[in-house]
XYZ file of C-alpha atoms in Angstrom:
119
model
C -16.254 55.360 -23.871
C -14.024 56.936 -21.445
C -16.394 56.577 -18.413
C -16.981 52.998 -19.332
C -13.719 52.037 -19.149
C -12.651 53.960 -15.669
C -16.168 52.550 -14.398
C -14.980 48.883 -15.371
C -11.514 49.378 -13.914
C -12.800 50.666 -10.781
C -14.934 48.180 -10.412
C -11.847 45.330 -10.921
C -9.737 47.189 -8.636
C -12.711 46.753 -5.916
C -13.195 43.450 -6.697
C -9.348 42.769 -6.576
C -8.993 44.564 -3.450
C -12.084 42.876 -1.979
C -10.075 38.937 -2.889
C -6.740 40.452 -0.967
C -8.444 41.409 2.392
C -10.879 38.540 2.426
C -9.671 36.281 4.864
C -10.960 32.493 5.344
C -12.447 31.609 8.667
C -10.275 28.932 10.301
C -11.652 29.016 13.813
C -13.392 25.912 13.849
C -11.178 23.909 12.000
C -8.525 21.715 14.227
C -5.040 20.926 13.892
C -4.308 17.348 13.558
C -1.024 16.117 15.458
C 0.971 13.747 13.446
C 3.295 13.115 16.469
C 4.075 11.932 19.306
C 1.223 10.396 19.729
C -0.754 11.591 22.833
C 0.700 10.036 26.453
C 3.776 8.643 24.398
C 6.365 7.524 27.119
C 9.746 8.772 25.093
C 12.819 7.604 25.651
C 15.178 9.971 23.852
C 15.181 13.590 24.908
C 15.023 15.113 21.249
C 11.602 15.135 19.921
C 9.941 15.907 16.893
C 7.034 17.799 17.136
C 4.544 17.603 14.278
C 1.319 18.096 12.866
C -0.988 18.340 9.235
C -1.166 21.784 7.579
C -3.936 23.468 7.616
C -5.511 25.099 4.447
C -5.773 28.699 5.255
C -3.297 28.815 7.795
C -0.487 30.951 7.457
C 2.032 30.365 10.908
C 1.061 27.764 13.735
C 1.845 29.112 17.418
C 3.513 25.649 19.940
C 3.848 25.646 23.388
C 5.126 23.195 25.860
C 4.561 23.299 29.597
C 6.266 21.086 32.366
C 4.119 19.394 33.616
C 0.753 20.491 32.321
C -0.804 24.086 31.000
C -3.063 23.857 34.545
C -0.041 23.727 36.535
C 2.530 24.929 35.206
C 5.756 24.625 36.969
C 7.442 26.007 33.786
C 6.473 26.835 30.300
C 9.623 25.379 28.196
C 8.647 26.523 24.452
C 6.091 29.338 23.202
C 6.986 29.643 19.641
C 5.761 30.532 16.241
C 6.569 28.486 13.206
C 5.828 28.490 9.669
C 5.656 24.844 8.475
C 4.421 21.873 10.389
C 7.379 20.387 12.663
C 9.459 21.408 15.621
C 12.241 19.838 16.666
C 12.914 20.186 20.526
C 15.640 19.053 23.039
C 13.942 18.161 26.547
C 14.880 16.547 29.887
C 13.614 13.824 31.401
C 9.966 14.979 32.826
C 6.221 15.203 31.798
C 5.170 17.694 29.538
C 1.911 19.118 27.966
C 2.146 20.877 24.375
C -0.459 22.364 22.482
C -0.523 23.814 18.693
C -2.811 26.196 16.893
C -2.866 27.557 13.409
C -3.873 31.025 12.730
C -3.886 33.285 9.863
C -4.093 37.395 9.247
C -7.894 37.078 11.075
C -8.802 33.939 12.438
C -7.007 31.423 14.762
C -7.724 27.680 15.663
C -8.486 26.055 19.022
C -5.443 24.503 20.576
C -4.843 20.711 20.121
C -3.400 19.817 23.533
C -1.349 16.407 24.358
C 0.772 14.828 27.013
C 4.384 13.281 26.851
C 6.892 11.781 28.955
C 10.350 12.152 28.352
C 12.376 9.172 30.290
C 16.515 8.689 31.309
């Protein structure tokens, strides 16, 4: 009776064990941007920064670059955040930002858009 029992919780605490490492593949999934919308022409220099959660994903990693991620003349933000908005102050200029979601063993794509940020 004894063995039957430490065989049984053995095999729940490998089971249990197996659900806590197993980590859900997110790499093809995208983030969707909820705004600004992609080539928005802004005309107020803080701006809101958001996107849908992702099932699975645990922290989302934004960048903005001035003007683009090909040529970067600057690379104003490279954060990580754990909910789905960022609020940031910028000058007048174009701008590129990008957002991916990752988690303990997979990370998405980057979602990539353009703004421009007018006097």
């Amino acid at each position: 009776m004894v063995r039957k029992f430490c065989a049984l919780l053995t095999l729940i605490t490998v089971l249990g064990c197996e659900q806590l490492i197993e980590v859900e593949d997110i790499s093809n999934e995208t983030v969707s941007i909820l705004g600004p919308a992609n080539n928005l022409i802004i005309d107020t220099s803080s701006v809101n920064f958001s996107w849908e959660s992702l099932e699975f994903a645990e922290l989302y990693q934004l960048q903005i670059a001035m003007p683009s991620f090909d040529t970067p003349q600057n690379i104003v933000e490279d954060t990580i955040i754990y909910t789905t908005s960022f609020i940031k102050t910028l000058s007048a200029n174009t701008y590129q930002w990008r957002i991916k979601a990752k988690n303990f063993g997979y990370e998405t794509p980057y979602t990539t858009q353009n703004i421009t940020i007018e006097d």
